Amino acid sequence: MAKINLLDTQTSNLIAAGEVVERPANVVKELLENAIDAKSRTIVTEISGGGVDMIRITDNGSGMEKEDIPLCVRRHATSKIRTPEDLAAISTLGFRGEALAAISSTSRFTIMSKRREDALGHQMVMEGEEVLSFEECGCADGTTVIVQDLFFNQPARRKFLKRAQTESAAILQYLQRIAISHPEIAFKHIADGQVKLQTVGNGKLLDCIYSVYGQEFSSALTEVDHSEGALRIHGYVTRPECGRTNHNFQSFYINSRFVKSGTMRFAMEEAYKSFVKSEKFPGCVLFLTLDPEKVDVNVHPAKLEVRFDDERSIFNAVYHAVRGALNSLSNRLARDEYERAVKLSQTKPETVLPKISETKERPVPSPEVKSGAFRETKNELSLFSSAPSRGKSHLIPEENQVAPSKTVVEKISVSKLFDQPKTAEKPAPAIFSVKPAAVIEEKPAEEKPTKEEAPAPAKEEAPAEQMAMESVIPVENENNPLSLTGAIRGTVFNAYILYETSDTLYLIDKHAAHERILYEALKKNHKSESVQLFMEPLLLTLTPSESAALSEHIKEMQEAGFLLEEFGDNSFLLRGIPTEFVTLSGDAIKKLMEESAQELMLGGVGRGAGEKRFDRTLYSMACKAAVKAGIPSTDADHKWIVDKLREIDNIIVCPHGRPVLVPFTKKQIENLFLRT
């Protein structure tokens, strides 16, 4: 009996579907690409349950005639290519003819389409491979595709999908990319009844970037437009002072197709060398236009990876384009001086404006985009049935941003965190303070001791380097070696604290100890008195994936003392932090929160995975906020660390497993010197 079987159509389609449709975001991608290729000017996307329960995409494109509708769900049926030669110069987004076949075979599928010249459209309803109905219907010009119960006939695949919130974030991330690549198309995306994204479709790239990524990112951009022969590179890159801690705000497009191109990324980052710190990464929205025959987009089923026939020319073109844009920017100090003079000239016309070398003005979005007026009045599609839910957009225009609150006692201003005031004292070497402000300011220098705290009788003054800081009353804790009375004898290498008891010398790793202290503090449920509130909230702008991860753990973050609240699409307001973190600057806090969101994105989906991810994030937060070895710190800092360690049981290792302290007994030290 033959062992090789010829698979039936349904089985082969299900296998092919696994290559094309891995999750709801793949469905949205394929359907949107078809809508764009159909010359649509307006596209509305609506999902529920993260796209698993329902996806509906409506466009006003060219539509299909009756005979094409049954054919469009057949495998390898496409209008984009006819001959092998067509593969060498692909200019459309979709071309294989596998998408609709894969989607319809794994869902309850409905497609309606009507051409402008036809009086009526046609509707086809399918369930898996079976066509349930195919008939005339009244519908708007264009095409509407409804996908329900994705993977209903593949329970194993459906079981491994992620939470609805995570799947929804993946869909939004793709929509952001595709919307930016086509600013001439008005996109609207609705998730569970709320408008998550809406663009004006006026063809202006900056307006589209503003609608997608918000005011903070768009205001940090400078324009790029450069040509080398048949190559053209245009778009926007962030100004050098606006670097980020990751690559997440880097978007590259080749002939309006979003791609992951190592060549373009390396070229751009190479151009930024000497402009940004080594640990910072620029953001960008860069478009490369070239002859379709010079690039192969048929490398990967998802079409995210491409191959160039001349990598070197692409690298050079992107490098020179970005470098040229950066070189055209003025000196930061000169620009600030110029802007101050402009403001002064409004009240004093005789003010002389200083010369400035900047050759181009900062890009500014259109007023209609900043005001958000277009969202309620334009680009609505007249549908055959009730329109998609009309939730109000969460993209908050600049004019409606939260105003600074009134000054409140015992609150700290974010602006003060960003710009630490200078003192009149003589500059001293940088010293990192590990204690909260409340601890540092416990006893001002001018405060005199009370009667209860009367100073001891005068003793002979010892040299400063030999002075020891006596510890506070010991804590009775048999699990803590530091519970014994002792004294701090100084530090070595600005990294290790020397703590002496009656018969043991402890070397305490300053960074590991501070890291453990912060970690233990984060694990506790913070009460109002252990959280420092800001006078003005700190705005965090994240990617959809980071935002979804942070939203999933927002309750735990609040319990850890980080008072977060959602503030529109992919944005959060941070209103307070644990008191142990108040010595961090505003930039450091912002970086810490961004990296924490990235950390929360990692990990598996098994039982307890979320709790493990969050615990791992606390490790990372404590490590990044802890004082670094080699950085000078004060005697008061060392005392604070030792006192805090006294309160922790089993202080053997830091959260990452490194020793916090190492003991050397008196006998061990005597043996080193051959003393008996």
XYZ file of C-alpha atoms in Angstrom:
676
model
C 0.000 0.000 0.000
C 1.315 3.438 -0.940
C 2.575 5.531 1.991
C 2.413 8.886 0.255
C -1.022 10.508 0.395
C -2.319 13.276 -1.798
C -3.893 15.743 0.631
C -7.373 17.050 -0.007
C -7.984 20.769 -0.573
C -9.227 21.486 2.951
C -6.227 19.886 4.669
C -3.703 21.577 2.371
C -5.406 24.938 2.919
C -5.234 24.508 6.703
C -1.523 23.736 6.447
C -0.974 26.776 4.220
C -2.988 28.891 6.639
C -0.443 28.152 9.332
C 2.216 29.879 7.227
C 0.129 32.960 6.440
C -2.187 33.379 9.456
C -0.540 32.878 12.830
C -2.640 35.372 14.794
C -5.375 37.991 14.238
C -2.785 40.642 13.349
C -1.859 38.579 10.265
C -5.503 38.595 9.173
C -5.709 42.375 9.500
C -2.434 42.767 7.621
C -3.520 40.689 4.651
C -6.957 42.291 4.399
C -5.568 45.817 4.684
C -3.005 45.165 1.969
C -5.790 44.019 -0.335
C -7.789 47.157 0.499
C -4.821 49.411 -0.259
C -4.090 47.625 -3.534
C -7.740 48.245 -4.482
C -6.999 52.036 -4.493
C -9.063 52.746 -1.383
C -9.071 56.271 0.048
C -10.776 55.411 3.336
C -10.443 52.210 5.373
C -12.277 51.383 8.611
C -11.105 48.496 10.787
C -13.153 47.139 13.674
C -12.228 44.275 15.997
C -13.568 42.647 19.148
C -11.965 40.173 21.501
C -8.495 40.978 20.208
C -9.599 40.070 16.678
C -10.408 36.476 17.607
C -14.134 37.069 17.989
C -14.543 39.466 15.068
C -12.589 41.485 12.507
C -14.380 43.743 10.051
C -12.553 45.783 7.416
C -14.454 48.129 5.127
C -12.913 50.089 2.268
C -14.141 52.297 -0.569
C -11.859 50.813 -3.191
C -12.592 49.507 -6.666
C -14.614 46.497 -5.484
C -15.030 43.180 -7.297
C -17.437 41.939 -9.906
C -19.634 38.912 -9.292
C -17.386 36.372 -11.036
C -14.291 37.332 -9.025
C -15.771 36.902 -5.548
C -15.822 33.054 -5.529
C -12.359 33.006 -7.099
C -10.726 35.330 -4.547
C -10.873 32.649 -1.818
C -9.187 30.054 -4.006
C -5.542 29.356 -3.251
C -3.020 31.033 -5.571
C -5.776 33.117 -7.172
C -4.514 36.687 -7.640
C -4.975 39.697 -9.887
C -1.487 41.046 -9.102
C 0.726 38.768 -11.222
C 0.233 36.706 -14.372
C 3.684 35.497 -15.472
C 6.990 34.587 -13.760
C 8.438 37.847 -15.086
C 5.965 39.828 -12.958
C 7.691 38.533 -9.794
C 10.803 40.527 -10.695
C 9.057 43.912 -10.341
C 6.352 43.638 -7.691
C 4.825 47.004 -6.793
C 1.757 45.851 -4.866
C 1.619 44.859 -1.188
C -0.105 41.486 -1.640
C 0.533 39.266 -4.620
C 0.657 35.561 -3.733
C -3.081 34.950 -3.664
C -2.939 32.906 -0.455
C -4.370 35.330 2.094
C -8.130 35.036 1.573
C -7.878 31.285 1.043
C -6.041 30.880 4.359
C -8.341 33.239 6.262
C -11.610 31.799 4.950
C -10.512 28.219 5.689
C -9.945 28.988 9.385
C -12.950 31.204 10.227
C -16.575 32.057 9.619
C -16.035 34.328 6.684
C -18.225 36.926 4.956
C -17.249 39.105 2.002
C -19.358 41.828 0.356
C -18.197 43.829 -2.625
C -19.600 46.306 -5.134
C -18.097 48.230 -8.006
C -19.100 51.860 -8.549
C -20.657 51.095 -11.906
C -22.874 48.311 -10.508
C -26.307 48.897 -9.009
C -25.993 46.057 -6.492
C -23.155 44.231 -4.813
C -22.740 40.574 -3.935
C -22.262 38.767 -0.635
C -20.656 35.383 -0.010
C -20.811 33.625 3.370
C -18.467 30.735 4.195
C -17.692 28.480 7.126
C -14.333 26.862 6.739
C -14.216 25.535 3.179
C -17.999 25.410 2.783
C -19.885 28.169 0.944
C -23.163 28.734 2.808
C -24.609 31.398 0.518
C -23.757 33.599 -2.443
C -26.292 36.265 -3.408
C -26.912 39.865 -4.392
C -27.030 42.491 -1.656
C -27.172 46.219 -1.163
C -23.885 47.632 0.092
C -21.603 50.634 -0.310
C -19.014 50.923 -3.064
C -15.915 48.953 -2.194
C -15.392 45.791 -0.167
C -16.263 44.670 3.334
C -14.726 41.534 4.847
C -15.951 40.091 8.152
C -13.930 37.379 9.888
C -15.572 35.755 12.927
C -14.470 32.999 15.318
C -10.932 32.791 14.020
C -9.480 29.258 14.288
C -12.876 27.828 15.304
C -11.914 24.642 13.439
C -8.347 24.609 14.821
C -8.751 24.569 18.622
C -5.081 23.743 19.185
C -3.984 26.881 17.351
C -6.616 29.005 19.068
C -5.505 27.761 22.485
C -2.036 29.215 21.970
C -3.192 32.733 21.132
C -2.315 35.368 23.704
C -4.638 37.531 25.772
C -7.133 39.677 23.859
C -5.333 42.820 25.001
C -2.001 41.554 23.647
C -3.505 40.510 20.307
C -5.241 43.875 20.041
C -1.928 45.653 20.644
C -0.281 43.652 17.857
C -3.068 44.699 15.479
C -2.709 48.357 16.468
C 1.047 48.196 15.954
C 0.587 46.942 12.409
C -2.082 49.555 11.708
C 0.273 52.291 12.858
C 2.907 51.079 10.422
C 0.570 50.774 7.465
C -1.103 54.138 8.190
C 2.240 55.939 8.129
C 3.192 54.272 4.847
C 0.017 55.641 3.234
C -0.718 59.155 4.550
C -3.023 59.693 1.568
C -5.472 57.115 2.984
C -7.756 57.915 5.923
C -7.562 55.054 8.441
C -9.880 54.487 11.361
C -9.441 51.663 13.836
C -12.011 50.672 16.468
C -11.269 48.081 19.162
C -14.137 46.898 21.355
C -16.132 50.028 20.610
C -13.322 52.559 21.192
C -11.524 54.514 18.490
C -7.847 53.681 18.880
C -6.434 55.273 15.743
C -7.630 57.765 13.159
C -5.709 59.627 10.462
C -6.875 62.501 8.279
C -5.709 61.063 4.936
C -4.527 64.419 3.549
C -1.274 63.019 2.158
C 0.966 64.851 4.665
C 3.374 62.462 6.335
C 3.948 64.630 9.421
C 0.194 64.862 10.081
C 0.004 61.088 9.923
C 2.950 60.678 12.309
C 1.290 63.105 14.738
C -1.975 61.114 14.652
C -0.180 57.796 15.105
C 2.633 58.523 17.569
C 1.435 61.729 19.206
C 2.763 65.202 19.848
C 5.865 64.239 21.859
C 7.421 62.109 19.117
C 6.400 64.328 16.188
C 7.796 67.468 17.850
C 11.212 65.802 18.133
C 11.584 65.215 14.378
C 13.596 66.871 11.665
C 13.046 66.296 7.945
C 15.188 64.155 5.656
C 15.066 64.353 1.842
C 18.021 63.101 -0.169
C 18.527 61.572 -3.633
C 21.411 59.581 -5.059
C 20.833 58.592 -8.646
C 17.676 56.477 -8.812
C 17.504 56.222 -4.995
C 15.509 58.626 -2.846
C 15.440 58.686 0.941
C 12.857 60.900 2.613
C 10.990 61.095 5.888
C 11.894 62.205 9.393
C 14.483 61.396 12.057
C 14.587 62.475 15.691
C 16.804 65.330 16.760
C 20.011 64.208 18.541
C 18.810 65.325 21.976
C 15.676 63.173 21.690
C 17.250 59.710 21.598
C 15.438 56.753 23.150
C 16.582 53.699 25.059
C 15.449 51.177 22.421
C 14.838 50.674 18.700
C 11.039 50.602 18.977
C 10.446 53.975 17.318
C 12.383 53.130 14.176
C 10.251 52.528 11.077
C 11.703 51.768 7.646
C 9.764 51.566 4.393
C 10.845 50.439 0.952
C 8.528 51.530 -1.844
C 5.857 52.192 0.836
C 6.201 48.669 2.280
C 7.187 48.387 5.969
C 10.307 46.242 6.310
C 12.889 45.211 8.873
C 16.111 46.237 7.191
C 19.377 45.808 9.056
C 21.158 47.709 6.285
C 19.020 50.824 6.716
C 19.104 50.663 10.515
C 22.882 50.278 10.706
C 23.370 53.128 8.235
C 21.123 55.469 10.193
C 22.700 54.667 13.563
C 26.169 55.038 12.064
C 25.184 58.527 10.884
C 24.215 59.435 14.462
C 27.627 58.587 15.908
C 29.121 61.664 17.610
C 25.598 63.128 17.809
C 24.032 60.891 20.506
C 25.240 58.912 23.504
C 26.230 55.329 22.836
C 23.331 53.957 24.912
C 20.735 56.087 23.108
C 19.010 55.178 19.837
C 17.436 57.552 17.341
C 13.858 57.251 16.173
C 12.832 57.617 12.561
C 10.242 57.215 9.847
C 12.336 56.719 6.717
C 11.185 55.877 3.205
C 13.451 54.421 0.547
C 12.216 54.624 -3.035
C 14.016 52.590 -5.698
C 13.447 50.472 -8.792
C 11.348 47.407 -7.786
C 13.735 45.223 -9.786
C 16.570 46.221 -7.425
C 14.931 44.690 -4.349
C 13.503 41.226 -3.662
C 10.417 41.370 -1.409
C 9.610 37.691 -1.881
C 12.091 36.514 0.766
C 9.708 35.691 3.614
C 5.977 34.791 3.754
C 5.299 37.831 5.972
C 7.212 40.027 3.474
C 8.956 41.865 6.327
C 12.446 40.998 5.129
C 13.898 42.135 1.828
C 17.090 41.587 -0.137
C 18.929 44.278 -2.133
C 21.050 43.632 -5.176
C 23.517 46.328 -3.985
C 23.640 46.614 -0.179
C 26.556 49.084 -0.219
C 24.745 51.706 -2.289
C 21.707 51.513 0.013
C 23.892 51.897 3.110
C 25.708 54.924 1.660
C 22.508 56.616 0.524
C 20.811 56.293 3.929
C 23.975 57.343 5.765
C 24.474 60.502 3.711
C 20.768 61.394 3.900
C 20.639 61.210 7.701
C 24.081 62.728 8.239
C 23.211 65.644 5.986
C 20.003 66.313 7.927
C 21.862 66.282 11.246
C 24.620 68.557 9.968
C 22.034 71.123 8.869
C 20.768 71.534 12.431
C 21.968 74.515 14.410
C 23.874 74.405 17.651
C 21.441 73.735 20.501
C 22.576 76.768 22.516
C 22.327 79.054 19.490
C 18.828 77.826 18.720
C 17.645 78.344 22.299
C 19.106 81.866 22.294
C 17.324 82.599 19.030
C 13.963 81.340 20.326
C 14.294 83.450 23.483
C 15.049 86.518 21.367
C 11.976 85.855 19.192
C 9.737 85.812 22.274
C 11.357 89.000 23.567
C 10.845 90.738 20.215
C 7.081 90.302 20.579
C 7.148 92.755 23.496
C 10.223 94.758 22.456
C 10.246 95.250 18.666
C 13.744 96.799 18.775
C 15.256 93.446 19.829
C 17.989 92.287 17.430
C 17.654 88.612 16.542
C 20.930 86.659 16.694
C 22.100 84.822 13.599
C 21.350 81.139 13.523
C 22.764 78.583 11.098
C 19.736 76.311 10.968
C 18.564 76.063 7.362
C 15.105 74.656 7.951
C 12.293 75.218 10.384
C 10.970 72.545 12.678
C 8.157 70.556 11.056
C 4.717 71.506 12.369
C 1.539 69.392 11.906
C -1.560 70.914 10.315
C -3.965 72.704 12.703
C -6.802 70.305 11.857
C -4.719 67.354 13.009
C -3.599 69.036 16.242
C -7.163 70.017 17.083
C -8.581 66.604 16.188
C -11.548 68.233 14.438
C -11.358 65.889 11.430
C -12.140 62.834 13.539
C -15.809 63.648 14.024
C -16.699 65.091 10.635
C -14.670 63.416 7.907
C -13.890 60.051 6.385
C -16.971 58.198 7.582
C -18.088 55.354 5.331
C -21.763 54.826 4.601
C -22.174 51.143 5.403
C -24.954 48.764 4.383
C -25.886 48.326 8.040
C -25.241 50.102 11.322
C -21.886 51.823 11.281
C -19.000 50.754 13.509
C -19.132 52.046 17.048
C -18.086 55.677 17.326
C -16.024 56.011 20.442
C -14.174 59.270 20.901
C -10.489 59.196 20.069
C -8.036 59.097 22.947
C -5.440 61.065 20.985
C -5.371 64.182 23.098
C -4.469 67.353 21.171
C -1.757 69.568 22.560
C -4.249 72.274 23.483
C -6.091 69.865 25.805
C -3.104 68.447 27.651
C -3.450 68.289 31.435
C -2.444 71.634 32.927
C 0.031 71.715 35.828
C -1.753 71.305 39.125
C -1.573 73.854 41.946
C 1.377 73.701 44.280
C 0.796 71.207 47.070
C 2.928 70.848 50.157
C 5.087 67.702 50.291
C 4.852 67.118 46.551
C 7.830 67.144 44.251
C 7.892 68.814 40.845
C 8.974 66.786 37.822
C 10.659 69.882 36.428
C 12.883 69.938 39.516
C 13.785 66.331 38.875
C 14.865 67.173 35.324
C 16.797 70.332 36.222
C 18.481 70.021 39.593
C 19.170 73.503 41.065
C 22.776 74.517 41.416
C 24.120 75.408 44.843
C 26.388 78.309 45.632
C 28.955 76.014 47.186
C 32.228 75.119 45.604
C 31.805 72.294 43.077
C 32.646 68.891 44.479
C 33.068 65.462 42.889
C 29.772 63.858 41.917
C 28.350 61.875 44.810
C 25.448 59.501 44.341
C 22.953 59.628 47.195
C 20.998 56.446 47.780
C 18.564 57.698 50.414
C 15.141 59.227 49.910
C 14.931 62.966 50.388
C 13.131 62.480 53.686
C 16.082 60.544 55.059
C 18.709 62.966 53.770
C 16.983 65.977 55.278
C 16.208 64.299 58.592
C 18.652 66.521 60.529
C 19.752 69.788 58.948
C 23.290 70.844 59.674
C 22.128 73.848 61.731
C 19.919 71.791 64.057
C 21.234 71.654 67.609
C 20.892 68.551 69.764
C 18.074 68.539 72.292
C 18.545 67.812 75.959
C 17.592 64.199 75.398
C 20.290 64.046 72.734
C 22.980 65.808 74.689
C 26.436 65.219 73.269
C 28.807 62.893 75.061
C 31.742 64.363 76.983
C 34.405 65.738 74.706
C 36.968 63.204 73.596
C 40.224 63.528 71.850
C 39.479 64.143 68.199
C 40.552 61.309 65.913
C 41.777 61.830 62.343
C 38.911 62.058 59.830
C 39.938 58.921 57.971
C 39.759 56.899 61.197
C 36.353 58.144 62.313
C 33.762 55.396 62.567
C 30.000 55.800 62.299
C 28.392 53.955 65.173
C 25.287 52.043 64.138
C 21.882 52.546 65.665
C 20.459 50.249 68.335
C 20.820 46.710 66.973
C 17.774 44.820 65.753
C 17.241 41.421 67.355
C 17.224 39.188 64.274
C 19.034 35.867 64.315
C 18.748 35.587 60.509
C 20.632 38.828 59.955
C 24.387 38.983 60.707
C 24.240 42.777 60.759
C 21.930 42.711 63.760
C 25.034 42.677 65.975
C 26.359 45.996 67.226
C 29.113 47.276 64.988
C 30.589 50.253 63.220
C 31.232 51.329 59.643
C 34.965 51.648 59.027
C 34.798 53.267 55.592
C 34.773 51.994 52.005
C 37.225 50.562 49.500
C 37.261 51.237 45.758
C 34.033 53.266 46.167
C 32.294 49.912 45.887
C 32.456 48.040 49.193
C 31.422 49.157 52.676
C 33.523 47.910 55.601
C 31.359 46.992 58.604
C 33.066 45.719 61.773
C 31.466 43.807 64.659
C 33.204 42.394 67.709
C 34.775 39.446 65.866
C 33.874 39.808 62.151
C 34.571 42.227 59.304
C 31.867 42.365 56.613
C 32.506 43.566 53.074
C 29.170 44.848 51.813
C 28.710 45.270 48.059
C 27.170 48.740 47.866
C 25.325 48.128 44.564
C 24.061 44.641 45.434
C 22.892 45.799 48.862
C 21.060 48.844 47.510
C 19.518 46.676 44.788
C 18.199 44.237 47.420
C 16.828 47.102 49.529
C 14.947 48.559 46.555
C 13.647 45.150 45.517
C 12.289 44.424 49.000
C 10.663 47.859 49.080
C 8.989 47.278 45.707
C 7.565 43.941 46.827
C 5.699 45.578 49.700
C 2.285 47.099 49.152
C 3.005 50.793 49.390
C 0.818 52.996 51.548
C 0.182 56.656 50.810
C 2.946 57.805 53.186
C 5.598 55.758 51.326
C 4.804 57.183 47.878
C 6.132 60.536 46.677
C 3.585 62.413 44.532
C 4.550 64.734 41.686
C 3.195 68.245 41.363
C 2.967 67.609 37.630
C 2.497 64.084 36.217
C 5.179 62.603 33.998
C 3.904 61.597 30.527
C 5.074 58.234 29.161
C 4.595 57.431 25.457
C 5.078 53.750 24.581
C 4.665 51.400 21.647
C 1.419 49.362 21.447
C 3.178 46.210 22.701
C 4.808 48.023 25.611
C 1.515 49.737 26.434
C -0.381 46.435 26.458
C 2.214 44.841 28.756
C 2.126 47.776 31.171
C -1.684 47.862 31.157
C -1.759 44.169 32.027
C 0.326 44.813 35.151
C -0.822 48.322 36.050
C -2.405 47.178 39.319
C 0.819 45.500 40.455
C 2.811 48.595 39.472
C 0.518 50.750 41.572
C 0.896 48.399 44.526
C 4.669 48.675 44.114
C 4.338 52.441 44.506
C 4.324 53.635 40.876
C 1.071 55.572 40.530
C 0.256 55.021 36.868
C -2.932 55.753 34.982
C -3.764 55.256 31.318
C -3.857 58.476 29.327
C -5.093 57.818 25.816
C -3.575 55.581 23.181
C -0.266 54.049 24.322
C 0.265 56.820 26.879
C 0.393 56.812 30.670
C 0.632 59.438 33.365
C 3.005 58.710 36.233
C 1.745 60.646 39.255
C 3.968 59.216 41.973
C 6.889 56.914 42.742
C 8.123 54.986 45.793
C 10.078 57.192 48.178
C 13.133 54.971 47.642
C 13.336 56.262 44.052
C 13.020 60.025 44.598
C 16.749 60.640 44.136
C 16.434 59.661 40.449
C 16.120 62.432 37.876
C 13.034 62.777 35.703
C 14.896 61.379 32.686
C 16.060 58.403 34.724
C 12.523 57.700 35.950
C 11.180 57.889 32.413
C 13.891 55.548 31.138
C 13.210 53.170 34.020
C 9.500 52.964 33.186
C 10.154 52.436 29.455
C 12.605 49.625 30.165
C 10.174 48.095 32.659
C 7.459 48.008 29.982
C 9.883 46.245 27.643
C 10.763 43.762 30.369
C 7.077 42.994 30.930
C 6.729 42.090 27.240
C 9.125 39.157 27.628
C 8.391 35.680 28.898
C 6.030 32.811 28.243
C 2.282 32.378 28.470
C 2.133 29.425 30.858
C 0.682 29.329 34.328
C 2.211 31.979 36.541
C 4.173 33.499 33.645
C 2.717 36.950 34.265
C 3.743 36.866 37.917
C 7.250 35.753 36.973
C 7.538 38.510 34.366
C 6.518 41.109 36.915
C 8.934 39.791 39.530
C 11.721 39.820 36.951
C 10.789 43.395 36.136
C 11.157 44.343 39.797
C 14.667 42.827 39.711
C 15.508 44.976 36.725
C 14.027 48.161 38.214
C 15.948 47.686 41.440
C 19.194 47.013 39.565
C 18.915 50.059 37.314
C 18.000 52.406 40.162
C 20.655 51.168 42.600
C 23.867 53.096 43.212
C 26.655 51.884 40.937
C 29.970 50.546 42.154
C 32.793 53.040 41.709
C 30.607 56.121 42.152
C 31.476 58.070 45.354
C 28.820 58.165 48.054
C 28.582 59.739 51.477
C 29.008 58.340 54.986
C 25.305 58.996 55.551
C 24.527 56.863 52.516
C 26.604 54.004 53.880
C 24.855 54.192 57.239
C 21.457 54.218 55.512
C 22.345 51.090 53.531
C 23.540 49.214 56.623
C 20.500 50.259 58.650
C 18.152 49.148 55.875
C 19.926 45.814 55.552
C 19.314 45.245 59.242
C 15.580 45.141 58.536
C 15.797 42.379 55.889
C 15.874 38.678 56.730
C 18.228 36.288 54.938
C 20.240 38.992 53.198
C 22.605 36.578 51.506
C 22.262 37.565 47.837
C 20.822 40.330 45.662
C 17.760 39.597 43.440
C 20.115 38.395 40.674
C 21.918 35.960 42.957
C 25.169 37.863 43.659
C 26.425 38.066 47.263
C 25.369 41.145 49.216
C 28.065 40.765 51.883
C 31.074 38.574 52.551
C 32.243 37.943 56.172
C 35.862 37.732 57.324
C 36.232 36.556 60.916
C 38.936 37.879 63.166
C 40.546 34.437 63.119
C 40.640 34.349 59.299
C 42.326 37.741 59.151
C 44.844 36.733 61.814
C 45.672 33.609 59.786
C 46.440 35.795 56.754
C 49.156 37.458 58.805
C 50.360 34.179 60.327
C 49.225 35.248 63.765
C 48.442 32.470 66.218
